[in-house]
């Protein structure tokens, strides 16, 4: 094509493309090099700017087509995208997220149309004038692809941020959870896992992949693959009669799990294998313990689920204690509650008594705390404090008037009754809120809660705040769910507290300090909320771990269904509205403009 002149130059696109590559290389490939990174990124940005200047300075050989103006606008968008990205590095939080998202969208919407336009016009680049239909088609397709790429990138960012996965082959993604890895890391005695499978078995291969990181986490865990037909003695020792079983063995104690030999039949068991293995691991690796629940004062039932019309039970707590090798027993006046906490009790649970404990019962429990007992007490608001003497010894006072908040609450019924469902993330440093404070996004929920107040207690008691009520909370004395004249504001009322008692026993060792956890609402630990709210689940789990004495593997109390996380209103606001409304709206706007121009 000697002697022919291109309608517009190609070199600005090549320079800009090379500049984008250098900029990406500097920011992503050389992000850890403080000297080379700014040089490479700066060179890339300068190349993109040179491409824009070259496009501006070149002559316009077909003014009526309007192609040159659009090309200049696309090159300008590239420079603008890099500038906004640079601004994002100077910001934090939501501002950084907004700028990064905007830079990604602008750069993609300019780079792809530039590339498609050049590809479409290359065969006719030496014509006397532009083919307008070819240019418009490449332009609109480029904008469409330019919007698609950031949508996919932002969806991937959201999935990674919120830890979402999409297993393509269910059962093939078997892997240990963080709780399982943490439990194995706490292992202090040798433990063996025996996989009874034939040679060259796909299910055995998947299980070996599952156990590989666990073996690396603690050398005391060993995994052996055995064929039942060959290792009959080892199989008989753990009561395994055929292949397709997994046995967890510690000394003379063992637990077995049925998985299956065929991969198709084992899919459902593989999906829940991590949960089943963790339960078996705890049973084998933990000591047998006892937990007592007080009875005879209208407490929430722990041996059965609540019937229709009854208050929510604490069966979920009881079932998970059993999984942690606890033997559960009732403790009432006839069982010796007036003598204090039994010596074999790991934890005593007092779950929502509707009538006050007898004074001798409270004095006995308080004396046991002074000698090193561990007690978890969740109260039920009513006409009178159910454990006034016990709480006074711990430096606490319980106000049974229910608390309400018209602004910060959980929408359960979409009515004013929801004002009683208090949500709070006003966490104070304490043993039961350590993990909650680490993730301030998660709230705990209390329903029809009373309030706790700190008061002077015994000298040897260290009482700490744990969770406080949110601003706007008040005592709803008359039950009309409105702040009336004479009703006290309850901002900062305690919803949970902890207490440590210095042991007075002459035979107690240094680890025998008494510990007490008090909740101002039993519903916060009952089935209705603890299974649905991540904050309540975390609080209950950490309370049990803090109260128990046994040095067992640290495992979580597992939720039986998907946990609903309570978020603040401003959390992830920019990402949510940007991906939900911003990008689709932008697509519709571009489509509308293009369609309008076509008709005109």
Tab-separated table of C-alpha atoms in Angstrom, residues 82-547:
chain	number	residue	atom	x	y	z
A	82	UNK	CA	-4.847	5.439	35.755
A	83	UNK	CA	-5.163	8.755	37.594
A	84	UNK	CA	-8.120	7.478	39.650
A	85	UNK	CA	-6.194	4.292	40.424
A	86	UNK	CA	-3.321	6.399	41.689
A	87	UNK	CA	-5.772	8.299	43.896
A	88	UNK	CA	-7.062	5.020	45.357
A	89	UNK	CA	-3.577	4.194	46.680
A	90	UNK	CA	-3.723	7.314	48.841
A	91	UNK	CA	-7.117	6.492	50.401
A	92	UNK	CA	-8.425	3.846	52.806
A	93	UNK	CA	-11.683	2.050	53.470
A	94	UNK	CA	-14.757	2.812	51.352
A	95	UNK	CA	-13.025	5.640	49.455
A	96	UNK	CA	-10.295	3.298	48.282
A	97	UNK	CA	-12.849	0.685	47.200
A	98	UNK	CA	-14.893	3.250	45.254
A	99	UNK	CA	-11.838	4.653	43.427
A	100	UNK	CA	-10.456	1.214	42.598
A	101	UNK	CA	-13.830	0.077	41.205
A	102	UNK	CA	-14.239	3.269	39.184
A	103	UNK	CA	-10.702	2.982	37.755
A	104	UNK	CA	-11.341	-0.624	36.721
A	105	UNK	CA	-14.625	0.233	34.981
A	106	UNK	CA	-13.273	3.294	33.123
A	107	UNK	CA	-10.076	1.574	31.954
A	108	UNK	CA	-11.938	-1.492	30.721
A	109	UNK	CA	-14.606	0.578	28.934
A	110	UNK	CA	-11.884	2.467	27.046
A	111	UNK	CA	-9.251	-0.189	26.336
A	112	UNK	CA	-11.565	-2.812	24.798
A	113	UNK	CA	-13.416	-0.437	22.444
A	114	UNK	CA	-10.043	0.897	21.243
A	115	UNK	CA	-8.850	-2.606	20.462
A	116	UNK	CA	-12.060	-3.693	18.696
A	117	UNK	CA	-12.263	-0.464	16.671
A	118	UNK	CA	-8.696	-0.908	15.392
A	119	UNK	CA	-9.355	-4.570	14.540
A	120	UNK	CA	-12.555	-3.687	12.677
A	121	UNK	CA	-11.035	-0.758	10.743
A	122	UNK	CA	-7.743	-2.465	9.873
A	123	UNK	CA	-8.994	-3.893	6.512
A	124	UNK	CA	-10.319	-0.467	5.416
A	125	UNK	CA	-7.765	1.758	7.147
A	126	UNK	CA	-6.460	3.120	3.809
A	127	UNK	CA	-9.853	4.071	2.344
A	128	UNK	CA	-10.667	7.623	1.450
A	129	UNK	CA	-13.182	7.808	4.313
A	130	UNK	CA	-14.369	5.700	7.251
A	131	UNK	CA	-17.023	2.999	6.921
A	132	UNK	CA	-19.371	4.402	9.532
A	133	UNK	CA	-21.451	1.225	10.033
A	134	UNK	CA	-18.330	-0.862	10.650
A	135	UNK	CA	-17.041	1.695	13.173
A	136	UNK	CA	-20.369	1.955	15.056
A	137	UNK	CA	-20.659	-1.811	15.328
A	138	UNK	CA	-17.122	-2.159	16.707
A	139	UNK	CA	-17.733	0.763	19.076
A	140	UNK	CA	-20.910	-0.676	20.629
A	141	UNK	CA	-19.468	-4.175	20.935
A	142	UNK	CA	-16.356	-2.795	22.562
A	143	UNK	CA	-18.420	-0.920	25.152
A	144	UNK	CA	-20.399	-4.079	25.890
A	145	UNK	CA	-17.266	-6.142	26.439
A	146	UNK	CA	-15.772	-3.259	28.403
A	147	UNK	CA	-18.675	-3.400	30.862
A	148	UNK	CA	-18.649	-7.206	31.051
A	149	UNK	CA	-15.029	-7.482	32.187
A	150	UNK	CA	-15.383	-5.296	35.341
A	151	UNK	CA	-18.651	-7.072	36.201
A	152	UNK	CA	-16.814	-10.400	36.197
A	153	UNK	CA	-13.845	-8.924	38.081
A	154	UNK	CA	-16.052	-7.355	40.765
A	155	UNK	CA	-18.080	-10.560	41.138
A	156	UNK	CA	-14.830	-12.445	41.679
A	157	UNK	CA	-13.716	-9.797	44.204
A	158	UNK	CA	-16.977	-10.159	46.151
A	159	UNK	CA	-16.702	-13.949	46.106
A	160	UNK	CA	-13.142	-13.785	47.419
A	161	UNK	CA	-13.952	-11.142	50.040
A	162	UNK	CA	-16.929	-13.083	51.407
A	163	UNK	CA	-15.239	-16.491	51.025
A	164	UNK	CA	-17.730	-17.927	48.499
A	165	UNK	CA	-16.998	-21.109	46.592
A	166	UNK	CA	-18.710	-22.957	43.744
A	167	UNK	CA	-17.603	-26.596	43.718
A	168	UNK	CA	-18.021	-27.996	40.208
A	169	UNK	CA	-17.904	-31.595	41.391
A	170	UNK	CA	-19.689	-31.957	44.692
A	171	UNK	CA	-17.686	-34.207	46.989
A	172	UNK	CA	-14.489	-33.612	45.030
A	173	UNK	CA	-13.695	-30.476	47.044
A	174	UNK	CA	-13.326	-32.252	50.421
A	175	UNK	CA	-10.908	-30.268	52.558
A	176	UNK	CA	-10.404	-29.621	56.287
A	177	UNK	CA	-11.991	-26.538	57.794
A	178	UNK	CA	-10.119	-23.999	59.909
A	179	UNK	CA	-11.757	-25.442	63.032
A	180	UNK	CA	-10.485	-28.936	62.203
A	181	UNK	CA	-6.958	-27.705	61.511
A	182	UNK	CA	-6.966	-25.735	64.784
A	183	UNK	CA	-8.184	-28.788	66.722
A	184	UNK	CA	-5.460	-30.984	65.220
A	185	UNK	CA	-2.829	-28.382	66.078
A	186	UNK	CA	-3.900	-28.649	69.741
A	187	UNK	CA	-3.328	-32.418	69.745
A	188	UNK	CA	-0.891	-33.443	72.519
A	189	UNK	CA	-1.024	-37.264	72.231
A	190	UNK	CA	-0.439	-39.527	69.206
A	191	UNK	CA	-3.583	-40.194	67.170
A	192	UNK	CA	-3.918	-42.501	64.171
A	193	UNK	CA	-6.397	-42.389	61.296
A	194	UNK	CA	-6.911	-45.667	59.436
A	195	UNK	CA	-8.439	-45.582	55.949
A	196	UNK	CA	-9.809	-49.000	55.003
A	197	UNK	CA	-9.958	-48.993	51.195
A	198	UNK	CA	-8.723	-51.199	48.356
A	199	UNK	CA	-5.729	-50.149	46.321
A	200	UNK	CA	-6.148	-47.512	43.578
A	201	UNK	CA	-9.447	-46.192	44.969
A	202	UNK	CA	-10.727	-42.705	44.085
A	203	UNK	CA	-12.442	-42.158	47.456
A	204	UNK	CA	-9.225	-43.064	49.253
A	205	UNK	CA	-7.335	-40.568	47.062
A	206	UNK	CA	-9.795	-37.805	48.017
A	207	UNK	CA	-9.456	-38.632	51.713
A	208	UNK	CA	-5.667	-38.632	51.494
A	209	UNK	CA	-5.882	-35.159	49.943
A	210	UNK	CA	-8.129	-34.122	52.860
A	211	UNK	CA	-5.749	-35.460	55.515
A	212	UNK	CA	-2.534	-34.143	53.939
A	213	UNK	CA	-2.756	-30.620	55.500
A	214	UNK	CA	-3.810	-32.148	58.834
A	215	UNK	CA	-0.698	-34.342	58.928
A	216	UNK	CA	1.384	-31.265	58.181
A	217	UNK	CA	-0.365	-29.334	60.990
A	218	UNK	CA	0.729	-31.787	63.715
A	219	UNK	CA	3.227	-34.622	63.516
A	220	UNK	CA	1.306	-36.496	66.241
A	221	UNK	CA	-1.416	-37.263	63.662
A	222	UNK	CA	-0.643	-40.179	61.349
A	223	UNK	CA	-2.753	-41.517	58.473
A	224	UNK	CA	-2.515	-45.075	57.089
A	225	UNK	CA	-4.351	-46.610	54.134
A	226	UNK	CA	-5.214	-50.258	54.753
A	227	UNK	CA	-6.971	-52.915	52.708
A	228	UNK	CA	-9.418	-54.819	54.917
A	229	UNK	CA	-8.629	-58.041	53.065
A	230	UNK	CA	-4.958	-57.749	54.078
A	231	UNK	CA	-5.057	-55.869	57.418
A	232	UNK	CA	-7.729	-57.984	59.128
A	233	UNK	CA	-6.268	-57.709	62.632
A	234	UNK	CA	-6.091	-53.904	62.485
A	235	UNK	CA	-9.663	-53.797	61.154
A	236	UNK	CA	-10.938	-56.158	63.855
A	237	UNK	CA	-9.341	-53.987	66.558
A	238	UNK	CA	-11.565	-51.045	65.585
A	239	UNK	CA	-14.641	-53.179	64.702
A	240	UNK	CA	-14.439	-52.550	60.944
A	241	UNK	CA	-15.848	-55.418	58.874
A	242	UNK	CA	-15.155	-54.245	55.313
A	243	UNK	CA	-13.562	-51.539	53.196
A	244	UNK	CA	-15.057	-48.050	52.929
A	245	UNK	CA	-14.593	-47.049	56.585
A	246	UNK	CA	-12.402	-44.474	58.361
A	247	UNK	CA	-11.294	-45.190	61.937
A	248	UNK	CA	-9.934	-42.559	64.354
A	249	UNK	CA	-7.804	-44.303	66.979
A	250	UNK	CA	-6.140	-43.071	70.186
A	251	UNK	CA	-4.827	-45.875	72.353
A	252	UNK	CA	-7.707	-48.220	73.142
A	253	UNK	CA	-10.356	-45.657	72.172
A	254	UNK	CA	-11.653	-45.457	68.605
A	255	UNK	CA	-14.454	-43.974	66.516
A	256	UNK	CA	-15.333	-45.034	62.977
A	257	UNK	CA	-16.985	-43.267	60.043
A	258	UNK	CA	-18.626	-44.952	57.075
A	259	UNK	CA	-17.762	-43.344	53.731
A	260	UNK	CA	-18.133	-46.013	51.045
A	261	UNK	CA	-15.907	-47.416	48.338
A	262	UNK	CA	-17.680	-46.104	45.226
A	263	UNK	CA	-17.263	-42.405	44.559
A	264	UNK	CA	-20.842	-41.849	43.426
A	265	UNK	CA	-22.265	-43.452	46.558
A	266	UNK	CA	-19.824	-41.619	48.825
A	267	UNK	CA	-20.614	-38.089	47.602
A	268	UNK	CA	-23.105	-37.197	50.327
A	269	UNK	CA	-20.812	-38.534	53.069
A	270	UNK	CA	-17.805	-36.719	51.630
A	271	UNK	CA	-19.702	-33.419	51.690
A	272	UNK	CA	-20.169	-33.698	55.455
A	273	UNK	CA	-16.972	-35.634	56.153
A	274	UNK	CA	-15.166	-32.685	57.756
A	275	UNK	CA	-17.965	-32.202	60.306
A	276	UNK	CA	-18.201	-35.945	61.029
A	277	UNK	CA	-14.433	-36.319	61.376
A	278	UNK	CA	-14.235	-33.349	63.764
A	279	UNK	CA	-16.916	-34.890	65.983
A	280	UNK	CA	-15.110	-38.241	66.000
A	281	UNK	CA	-11.794	-36.489	66.674
A	282	UNK	CA	-13.243	-34.669	69.683
A	283	UNK	CA	-14.785	-37.857	71.085
A	284	UNK	CA	-11.493	-39.708	70.803
A	285	UNK	CA	-9.193	-36.874	71.860
A	286	UNK	CA	-11.261	-35.310	74.657
A	287	UNK	CA	-11.789	-36.252	78.267
A	288	UNK	CA	-15.253	-37.111	79.522
A	289	UNK	CA	-16.706	-34.162	81.474
A	290	UNK	CA	-19.920	-33.282	83.291
A	291	UNK	CA	-22.069	-30.197	82.934
A	292	UNK	CA	-25.025	-29.510	85.231
A	293	UNK	CA	-28.178	-27.533	84.426
A	294	UNK	CA	-30.201	-26.125	87.312
A	295	UNK	CA	-33.875	-27.156	87.431
A	296	UNK	CA	-36.888	-26.350	89.563
A	297	UNK	CA	-37.054	-22.597	88.958
A	298	UNK	CA	-38.736	-22.507	85.541
A	299	UNK	CA	-35.454	-22.758	83.593
A	300	UNK	CA	-35.399	-23.307	79.842
A	301	UNK	CA	-35.477	-27.044	78.969
A	302	UNK	CA	-32.174	-28.601	77.908
A	303	UNK	CA	-33.268	-32.231	77.455
A	304	UNK	CA	-35.819	-31.547	74.715
A	305	UNK	CA	-36.810	-28.890	72.199
A	306	UNK	CA	-39.499	-26.396	73.109
A	307	UNK	CA	-43.088	-27.174	72.160
A	308	UNK	CA	-45.372	-24.726	70.370
A	309	UNK	CA	-46.225	-21.790	72.598
A	310	UNK	CA	-43.296	-22.411	74.955
A	311	UNK	CA	-40.228	-20.180	75.272
A	312	UNK	CA	-37.246	-21.216	73.189
A	313	UNK	CA	-35.237	-24.078	74.697
A	314	UNK	CA	-31.456	-24.460	75.052
A	315	UNK	CA	-31.304	-27.835	73.337
A	316	UNK	CA	-28.814	-26.601	70.752
A	317	UNK	CA	-26.343	-25.758	73.525
A	318	UNK	CA	-26.933	-29.132	75.170
A	319	UNK	CA	-26.416	-31.099	71.928
A	320	UNK	CA	-23.131	-29.348	71.212
A	321	UNK	CA	-21.917	-29.914	74.766
A	322	UNK	CA	-22.574	-33.619	74.232
A	323	UNK	CA	-20.490	-33.476	71.054
A	324	UNK	CA	-17.691	-31.977	73.172
A	325	UNK	CA	-17.827	-35.060	75.417
A	326	UNK	CA	-19.972	-33.507	78.153
A	327	UNK	CA	-22.350	-35.637	80.174
A	328	UNK	CA	-25.376	-33.486	81.024
A	329	UNK	CA	-27.157	-33.816	84.355
A	330	UNK	CA	-29.928	-31.818	86.087
A	331	UNK	CA	-29.215	-30.142	89.413
A	332	UNK	CA	-32.092	-29.107	91.624
A	333	UNK	CA	-32.782	-28.774	95.314
A	334	UNK	CA	-33.359	-32.528	95.610
A	335	UNK	CA	-30.006	-33.158	93.866
A	336	UNK	CA	-28.056	-31.014	96.310
A	337	UNK	CA	-28.111	-27.563	94.719
A	338	UNK	CA	-28.214	-26.046	98.200
A	339	UNK	CA	-24.800	-27.654	98.810
A	340	UNK	CA	-23.253	-25.737	95.912
A	341	UNK	CA	-21.740	-26.774	92.606
A	342	UNK	CA	-20.817	-30.501	92.579
A	343	UNK	CA	-17.091	-31.234	92.647
A	344	UNK	CA	-17.276	-33.198	89.376
A	345	UNK	CA	-18.998	-30.320	87.534
A	346	UNK	CA	-16.999	-28.762	84.735
A	347	UNK	CA	-19.615	-26.012	84.236
A	348	UNK	CA	-22.915	-25.188	85.936
A	349	UNK	CA	-25.556	-23.654	83.631
A	350	UNK	CA	-28.372	-21.497	85.047
A	351	UNK	CA	-30.567	-20.865	82.016
A	352	UNK	CA	-33.370	-18.355	82.511
A	353	UNK	CA	-34.965	-19.116	85.896
A	354	UNK	CA	-38.438	-17.569	86.054
A	355	UNK	CA	-38.603	-17.772	89.850
A	356	UNK	CA	-35.743	-16.687	92.135
A	357	UNK	CA	-33.266	-19.251	93.373
A	358	UNK	CA	-33.489	-19.882	97.114
A	359	UNK	CA	-31.132	-17.815	99.234
A	360	UNK	CA	-29.278	-20.925	100.431
A	361	UNK	CA	-28.862	-22.057	96.825
A	362	UNK	CA	-27.397	-18.694	95.819
A	363	UNK	CA	-25.059	-18.628	98.822
A	364	UNK	CA	-23.896	-22.163	98.047
A	365	UNK	CA	-23.181	-21.351	94.384
A	366	UNK	CA	-21.366	-18.164	95.408
A	367	UNK	CA	-19.235	-20.131	97.864
A	368	UNK	CA	-18.417	-22.654	95.126
A	369	UNK	CA	-17.296	-19.804	92.850
A	370	UNK	CA	-14.918	-18.649	95.568
A	371	UNK	CA	-13.457	-22.177	95.553
A	372	UNK	CA	-12.967	-22.354	91.781
A	373	UNK	CA	-16.341	-23.373	90.265
A	374	UNK	CA	-17.355	-22.317	86.735
A	375	UNK	CA	-20.881	-20.962	86.184
A	376	UNK	CA	-22.780	-19.708	83.103
A	377	UNK	CA	-25.929	-17.763	84.009
A	378	UNK	CA	-28.472	-16.342	81.547
A	379	UNK	CA	-31.306	-14.368	83.141
A	380	UNK	CA	-34.977	-13.908	82.285
A	381	UNK	CA	-36.421	-10.383	82.682
A	382	UNK	CA	-39.402	-10.297	85.022
A	383	UNK	CA	-40.746	-8.714	88.144
A	384	UNK	CA	-37.723	-9.578	90.295
A	385	UNK	CA	-34.078	-10.515	89.878
A	386	UNK	CA	-33.829	-14.328	90.075
A	387	UNK	CA	-30.352	-14.357	91.674
A	388	UNK	CA	-29.881	-11.086	93.529
A	389	UNK	CA	-27.537	-12.443	96.222
A	390	UNK	CA	-25.362	-14.332	93.752
A	391	UNK	CA	-25.043	-11.315	91.455
A	392	UNK	CA	-24.275	-8.975	94.352
A	393	UNK	CA	-21.356	-11.217	95.325
A	394	UNK	CA	-20.050	-10.866	91.762
A	395	UNK	CA	-20.393	-7.073	91.810
A	396	UNK	CA	-23.455	-6.991	89.549
A	397	UNK	CA	-27.077	-5.896	89.792
A	398	UNK	CA	-29.789	-7.086	87.412
A	399	UNK	CA	-32.552	-4.704	86.383
A	400	UNK	CA	-35.446	-6.887	85.138
A	401	UNK	CA	-37.185	-4.086	83.194
A	402	UNK	CA	-37.041	-5.039	79.475
A	403	UNK	CA	-34.906	-2.843	77.226
A	404	UNK	CA	-36.018	-1.502	73.827
A	405	UNK	CA	-34.382	0.461	71.037
A	406	UNK	CA	-36.354	2.048	68.147
A	407	UNK	CA	-33.240	2.548	65.981
A	408	UNK	CA	-30.835	-0.345	66.484
A	409	UNK	CA	-32.761	-3.617	66.439
A	410	UNK	CA	-33.398	-6.715	64.334
A	411	UNK	CA	-36.458	-6.839	62.048
A	412	UNK	CA	-38.218	-10.075	63.014
A	413	UNK	CA	-41.914	-9.262	62.630
A	414	UNK	CA	-41.690	-5.867	60.847
A	415	UNK	CA	-43.627	-4.343	63.742
A	416	UNK	CA	-42.834	-2.202	66.788
A	417	UNK	CA	-42.369	-5.451	68.698
A	418	UNK	CA	-38.985	-5.666	67.002
A	419	UNK	CA	-37.761	-2.790	69.191
A	420	UNK	CA	-37.209	-5.443	71.882
A	421	UNK	CA	-34.806	-7.406	69.628
A	422	UNK	CA	-31.673	-5.485	70.552
A	423	UNK	CA	-28.638	-5.803	68.293
A	424	UNK	CA	-25.305	-4.708	69.688
A	425	UNK	CA	-21.653	-4.705	68.699
A	426	UNK	CA	-20.602	-2.479	71.624
A	427	UNK	CA	-18.025	-5.026	72.726
A	428	UNK	CA	-15.700	-4.485	75.669
A	429	UNK	CA	-12.400	-6.357	76.164
A	430	UNK	CA	-13.303	-9.666	77.839
A	431	UNK	CA	-12.648	-13.394	77.374
A	432	UNK	CA	-16.035	-13.972	75.696
A	433	UNK	CA	-15.768	-11.114	73.184
A	434	UNK	CA	-12.174	-11.504	72.011
A	435	UNK	CA	-13.169	-12.980	68.651
A	436	UNK	CA	-16.181	-10.673	68.312
A	437	UNK	CA	-13.973	-7.596	68.739
A	438	UNK	CA	-11.688	-8.942	66.021
A	439	UNK	CA	-14.587	-8.732	63.547
A	440	UNK	CA	-16.613	-5.639	64.435
A	441	UNK	CA	-19.127	-6.338	61.630
A	442	UNK	CA	-20.829	-9.140	63.599
A	443	UNK	CA	-23.464	-8.207	66.174
A	444	UNK	CA	-25.137	-10.165	68.961
A	445	UNK	CA	-28.914	-10.193	69.437
A	446	UNK	CA	-30.816	-10.033	72.732
A	447	UNK	CA	-34.615	-10.340	72.854
A	448	UNK	CA	-36.590	-8.748	75.711
A	449	UNK	CA	-33.352	-8.350	77.663
A	450	UNK	CA	-32.921	-6.808	81.066
A	451	UNK	CA	-29.862	-4.791	82.052
A	452	UNK	CA	-26.784	-5.418	84.187
A	453	UNK	CA	-25.015	-2.743	86.198
A	454	UNK	CA	-21.625	-2.881	87.907
A	455	UNK	CA	-21.653	-2.332	91.657
A	456	UNK	CA	-19.051	-2.704	94.415
A	457	UNK	CA	-18.556	-6.430	95.015
A	458	UNK	CA	-16.235	-8.607	97.022
A	459	UNK	CA	-12.554	-7.674	97.135
A	460	UNK	CA	-11.367	-10.892	95.493
A	461	UNK	CA	-13.706	-10.581	92.486
A	462	UNK	CA	-12.674	-9.011	89.181
A	463	UNK	CA	-15.832	-8.155	87.215
A	464	UNK	CA	-15.554	-6.943	83.631
A	465	UNK	CA	-17.909	-5.505	81.053
A	466	UNK	CA	-18.436	-7.665	77.958
A	467	UNK	CA	-21.317	-6.339	75.817
A	468	UNK	CA	-23.180	-3.060	76.310
A	469	UNK	CA	-26.429	-1.745	74.852
A	470	UNK	CA	-26.361	0.613	71.879
A	471	UNK	CA	-27.255	4.343	71.951
A	472	UNK	CA	-31.001	4.963	71.941
A	473	UNK	CA	-31.828	2.076	74.306
A	474	UNK	CA	-34.363	2.724	77.070
A	475	UNK	CA	-36.303	0.801	79.732
A	476	UNK	CA	-39.806	0.080	78.477
A	477	UNK	CA	-41.524	-0.043	81.862
A	478	UNK	CA	-45.148	0.149	80.634
A	479	UNK	CA	-44.731	-2.136	77.598
A	480	UNK	CA	-45.995	0.381	75.000
A	481	UNK	CA	-42.658	0.275	73.092
A	482	UNK	CA	-42.323	4.068	73.261
A	483	UNK	CA	-39.969	6.211	75.310
A	484	UNK	CA	-42.375	7.921	77.710
A	485	UNK	CA	-41.714	10.513	80.344
A	486	UNK	CA	-40.305	8.812	83.408
A	487	UNK	CA	-38.807	5.832	81.541
A	488	UNK	CA	-35.059	5.730	82.009
A	489	UNK	CA	-32.629	5.764	79.122
A	490	UNK	CA	-30.372	2.712	79.223
A	491	UNK	CA	-27.468	3.627	76.967
A	492	UNK	CA	-24.494	1.522	77.960
A	493	UNK	CA	-26.456	-0.946	80.089
A	494	UNK	CA	-24.565	-4.222	80.224
A	495	UNK	CA	-26.005	-7.132	78.300
A	496	UNK	CA	-23.171	-9.493	79.236
A	497	UNK	CA	-20.421	-9.501	81.880
A	498	UNK	CA	-17.718	-11.800	83.243
A	499	UNK	CA	-16.298	-12.238	86.739
A	500	UNK	CA	-13.202	-13.956	88.146
A	501	UNK	CA	-13.156	-15.174	91.745
A	502	UNK	CA	-9.844	-15.663	93.537
A	503	UNK	CA	-9.951	-19.135	95.064
A	504	UNK	CA	-10.069	-19.342	98.882
A	505	UNK	CA	-9.587	-23.103	98.955
A	506	UNK	CA	-6.412	-24.226	100.748
A	507	UNK	CA	-6.079	-27.228	98.447
A	508	UNK	CA	-6.779	-25.419	95.185
A	509	UNK	CA	-3.995	-24.915	92.689
A	510	UNK	CA	-3.256	-21.698	90.838
A	511	UNK	CA	-5.635	-22.624	87.991
A	512	UNK	CA	-8.667	-23.027	90.269
A	513	UNK	CA	-10.021	-19.484	90.005
A	514	UNK	CA	-13.794	-19.279	89.864
A	515	UNK	CA	-15.304	-17.930	86.677
A	516	UNK	CA	-18.772	-16.559	85.985
A	517	UNK	CA	-20.451	-15.455	82.751
A	518	UNK	CA	-23.730	-13.537	83.069
A	519	UNK	CA	-26.119	-12.680	80.212
A	520	UNK	CA	-28.969	-10.231	80.740
A	521	UNK	CA	-31.164	-12.348	78.435
A	522	UNK	CA	-31.511	-16.117	78.175
A	523	UNK	CA	-32.843	-15.853	74.605
A	524	UNK	CA	-29.356	-14.784	73.490
A	525	UNK	CA	-28.169	-18.339	74.265
A	526	UNK	CA	-31.389	-20.161	73.347
A	527	UNK	CA	-32.139	-22.121	70.181
A	528	UNK	CA	-34.077	-19.364	68.420
A	529	UNK	CA	-31.127	-16.967	68.101
A	530	UNK	CA	-27.944	-18.902	68.717
A	531	UNK	CA	-28.502	-20.985	65.559
A	532	UNK	CA	-29.237	-17.957	63.384
A	533	UNK	CA	-26.894	-15.184	64.541
A	534	UNK	CA	-23.146	-15.545	64.140
A	535	UNK	CA	-22.416	-13.172	67.025
A	536	UNK	CA	-24.480	-15.200	69.509
A	537	UNK	CA	-22.855	-18.418	68.339
A	538	UNK	CA	-19.364	-16.960	68.774
A	539	UNK	CA	-20.207	-15.556	72.213
A	540	UNK	CA	-21.611	-18.883	73.423
A	541	UNK	CA	-18.671	-20.856	72.035
A	542	UNK	CA	-16.056	-18.585	73.617
A	543	UNK	CA	-17.932	-18.620	76.937
A	544	UNK	CA	-17.814	-22.425	77.101
A	545	UNK	CA	-14.140	-22.516	76.126
A	546	UNK	CA	-13.282	-19.931	78.796
A	547	UNK	CA	-15.253	-21.664	81.530
